[in-house]
């Protein structure tokens, strides 16, 4: 009952054996296996047999309420490593890739290790440019729904009875992006979520809040920009800061989605659709430009002059 027999093509048998060995090592290390870990391990070994899924996926960032929080894909593991080794990290990718969740786990870990004295979590308060005046209620009532996902994640990672005390003491701060203006954030782990909905000016303002002994993680999905009439600060920053040392851009893909398997396929389908739409838009622009040039040439008096002999 404790033996597995593998038969078939020798190469595939060797790959399957390696996968089983890695999964057994995870179990020996006390890691609970889910379908996500099995699938991710198989993909990892299919990419590079020199990788060890047990090592890559086996390092817990945090153990909270009996649950270990750890990377579940190679991309997530590389993202977490980047947070360890860079002062500013951009986590860019679709929904379900763990961008914000893993960053928050690293923030809680840093606070518990006394590497920082506070955690600051921020995001644009309203997706359409922080126009809070259009919403009913007090300022707290207006802001709270947009920050609720951050509170939910905190309560998963820490004792829910402790979170309100840390918030009251200012050890953890959850605030809209506008509240960051004019501040210098020292000894802090700062996370900007939903960064695709910042303007370039807001992104610059946020990044220049960085103080001594602080770390920043900026997360977002550049395919989900909700700004109606403005450019995305996240899109621009990938071009402006791409070559600066100590700033890392981690790009997660549908391969790193750890929600229901359908989510990855949905992300891929939308990505392909957007690519087709962009290609069609480009073709229409090129055709219009060609037609305009032809019209200008056709209407020019010089075109009707007799040729010189």
Tab-separated table of C-alpha atoms in Angstrom, residues 111-248:
chain	number	residue	atom	x	y	z
A	111	UNK	CA	6.865	43.679	11.745
A	112	UNK	CA	7.031	40.492	13.824
A	113	UNK	CA	10.802	40.326	13.300
A	114	UNK	CA	11.072	44.002	14.332
A	115	UNK	CA	12.670	44.858	10.981
A	116	UNK	CA	10.173	47.741	10.727
A	117	UNK	CA	8.080	49.570	13.312
A	118	UNK	CA	4.891	49.928	11.286
A	119	UNK	CA	2.956	48.716	8.268
A	120	UNK	CA	1.252	51.176	5.943
A	121	UNK	CA	-1.351	49.861	3.494
A	122	UNK	CA	-2.805	52.208	0.909
A	123	UNK	CA	-4.763	52.202	-2.311
A	124	UNK	CA	-6.677	54.721	-4.432
A	125	UNK	CA	-9.819	55.359	-2.402
A	126	UNK	CA	-12.147	55.387	-5.389
A	127	UNK	CA	-11.297	53.609	-8.621
A	128	UNK	CA	-12.453	56.560	-10.737
A	129	UNK	CA	-9.907	59.011	-9.412
A	130	UNK	CA	-10.757	59.322	-5.676
A	131	UNK	CA	-13.873	61.471	-6.220
A	132	UNK	CA	-15.179	60.861	-2.693
A	133	UNK	CA	-17.585	63.790	-2.773
A	134	UNK	CA	-19.981	61.844	-4.974
A	135	UNK	CA	-20.475	59.142	-2.343
A	136	UNK	CA	-22.913	59.395	0.615
A	137	UNK	CA	-21.877	59.287	4.266
A	138	UNK	CA	-18.898	60.422	6.339
A	139	UNK	CA	-15.333	60.244	5.041
A	140	UNK	CA	-14.825	56.949	6.911
A	141	UNK	CA	-18.009	55.523	5.388
A	142	UNK	CA	-16.834	56.513	1.922
A	143	UNK	CA	-13.311	55.168	2.241
A	144	UNK	CA	-13.970	51.917	4.115
A	145	UNK	CA	-15.373	49.805	1.222
A	146	UNK	CA	-12.263	50.457	-0.868
A	147	UNK	CA	-9.922	49.469	1.964
A	148	UNK	CA	-11.979	46.491	3.174
A	149	UNK	CA	-9.949	43.857	1.225
A	150	UNK	CA	-6.818	44.996	3.076
A	151	UNK	CA	-8.543	44.675	6.456
A	152	UNK	CA	-9.781	41.207	5.501
A	153	UNK	CA	-6.265	40.042	4.642
A	154	UNK	CA	-4.892	41.466	7.899
A	155	UNK	CA	-7.483	39.553	9.910
A	156	UNK	CA	-6.449	36.337	8.159
A	157	UNK	CA	-2.765	36.847	8.958
A	158	UNK	CA	-2.988	38.122	12.526
A	159	UNK	CA	-5.106	37.641	15.618
A	160	UNK	CA	-8.330	39.540	14.794
A	161	UNK	CA	-8.403	40.846	18.387
A	162	UNK	CA	-4.892	42.287	17.968
A	163	UNK	CA	-5.507	44.080	14.668
A	164	UNK	CA	-7.753	46.870	16.100
A	165	UNK	CA	-5.160	47.575	18.828
A	166	UNK	CA	-2.351	47.871	16.274
A	167	UNK	CA	-4.528	50.119	14.126
A	168	UNK	CA	-5.364	52.324	17.112
A	169	UNK	CA	-1.677	52.571	18.063
A	170	UNK	CA	-0.672	53.502	14.514
A	171	UNK	CA	1.512	50.395	14.190
A	172	UNK	CA	-0.676	49.425	11.244
A	173	UNK	CA	-2.167	52.160	9.104
A	174	UNK	CA	-4.733	51.570	6.371
A	175	UNK	CA	-5.436	54.758	4.451
A	176	UNK	CA	-6.324	56.093	1.016
A	177	UNK	CA	-3.475	57.198	-1.205
A	178	UNK	CA	-4.308	60.897	-0.819
A	179	UNK	CA	-3.307	60.644	2.871
A	180	UNK	CA	0.308	59.887	1.896
A	181	UNK	CA	0.970	63.371	0.503
A	182	UNK	CA	3.554	65.452	2.365
A	183	UNK	CA	4.847	62.575	4.519
A	184	UNK	CA	8.209	60.824	4.848
A	185	UNK	CA	7.744	57.177	5.799
A	186	UNK	CA	10.697	55.849	7.816
A	187	UNK	CA	11.069	52.358	9.340
A	188	UNK	CA	7.964	51.217	7.487
A	189	UNK	CA	6.770	48.452	5.193
A	190	UNK	CA	4.519	50.261	2.716
A	191	UNK	CA	2.164	48.578	0.249
A	192	UNK	CA	0.308	50.384	-2.520
A	193	UNK	CA	-2.493	48.190	-3.856
A	194	UNK	CA	-4.556	48.697	-7.047
A	195	UNK	CA	-1.720	50.858	-8.361
A	196	UNK	CA	-3.040	50.717	-11.928
A	197	UNK	CA	-5.606	53.286	-10.791
A	198	UNK	CA	-3.041	55.894	-9.797
A	199	UNK	CA	-2.223	58.783	-12.102
A	200	UNK	CA	1.468	59.381	-12.964
A	201	UNK	CA	1.465	62.295	-10.507
A	202	UNK	CA	0.054	60.130	-7.707
A	203	UNK	CA	2.587	57.379	-8.398
A	204	UNK	CA	5.480	59.843	-8.244
A	205	UNK	CA	4.079	61.325	-5.031
A	206	UNK	CA	3.818	57.881	-3.448
A	207	UNK	CA	7.284	56.649	-4.427
A	208	UNK	CA	8.931	59.811	-3.120
A	209	UNK	CA	7.462	59.155	0.368
A	210	UNK	CA	10.138	56.462	0.866
A	211	UNK	CA	12.171	57.061	4.019
A	212	UNK	CA	15.125	55.400	5.722
A	213	UNK	CA	14.934	51.687	6.566
A	214	UNK	CA	11.679	51.343	4.650
A	215	UNK	CA	10.486	48.985	1.954
A	216	UNK	CA	7.783	49.538	-0.657
A	217	UNK	CA	5.728	47.032	-2.623
A	218	UNK	CA	3.462	48.322	-5.386
A	219	UNK	CA	0.863	45.912	-6.775
A	220	UNK	CA	-1.529	46.187	-9.678
A	221	UNK	CA	-2.909	44.818	-12.923
A	222	UNK	CA	-2.315	47.088	-15.914
A	223	UNK	CA	-5.143	45.380	-17.813
A	224	UNK	CA	-7.711	46.635	-15.266
A	225	UNK	CA	-7.288	50.411	-15.337
A	226	UNK	CA	-10.450	52.182	-14.152
A	227	UNK	CA	-9.267	55.777	-14.602
A	228	UNK	CA	-11.687	57.417	-17.050
A	229	UNK	CA	-9.565	60.147	-18.633
A	230	UNK	CA	-6.052	59.779	-17.275
A	231	UNK	CA	-2.966	57.706	-17.977
A	232	UNK	CA	-2.082	54.968	-15.490
A	233	UNK	CA	0.868	55.733	-13.255
A	234	UNK	CA	1.668	52.014	-13.095
A	235	UNK	CA	1.967	51.771	-16.869
A	236	UNK	CA	4.270	54.792	-17.014
A	237	UNK	CA	6.507	53.759	-14.125
A	238	UNK	CA	7.448	50.496	-15.854
A	239	UNK	CA	9.145	52.605	-18.524
A	240	UNK	CA	10.553	55.354	-16.300
A	241	UNK	CA	12.151	53.245	-13.529
A	242	UNK	CA	12.884	50.017	-15.371
A	243	UNK	CA	16.699	50.356	-15.237
A	244	UNK	CA	17.197	51.706	-11.705
A	245	UNK	CA	19.102	49.544	-9.219
A	246	UNK	CA	17.250	48.331	-6.116
A	247	UNK	CA	13.908	48.584	-7.933
A	248	UNK	CA	12.510	45.274	-9.169
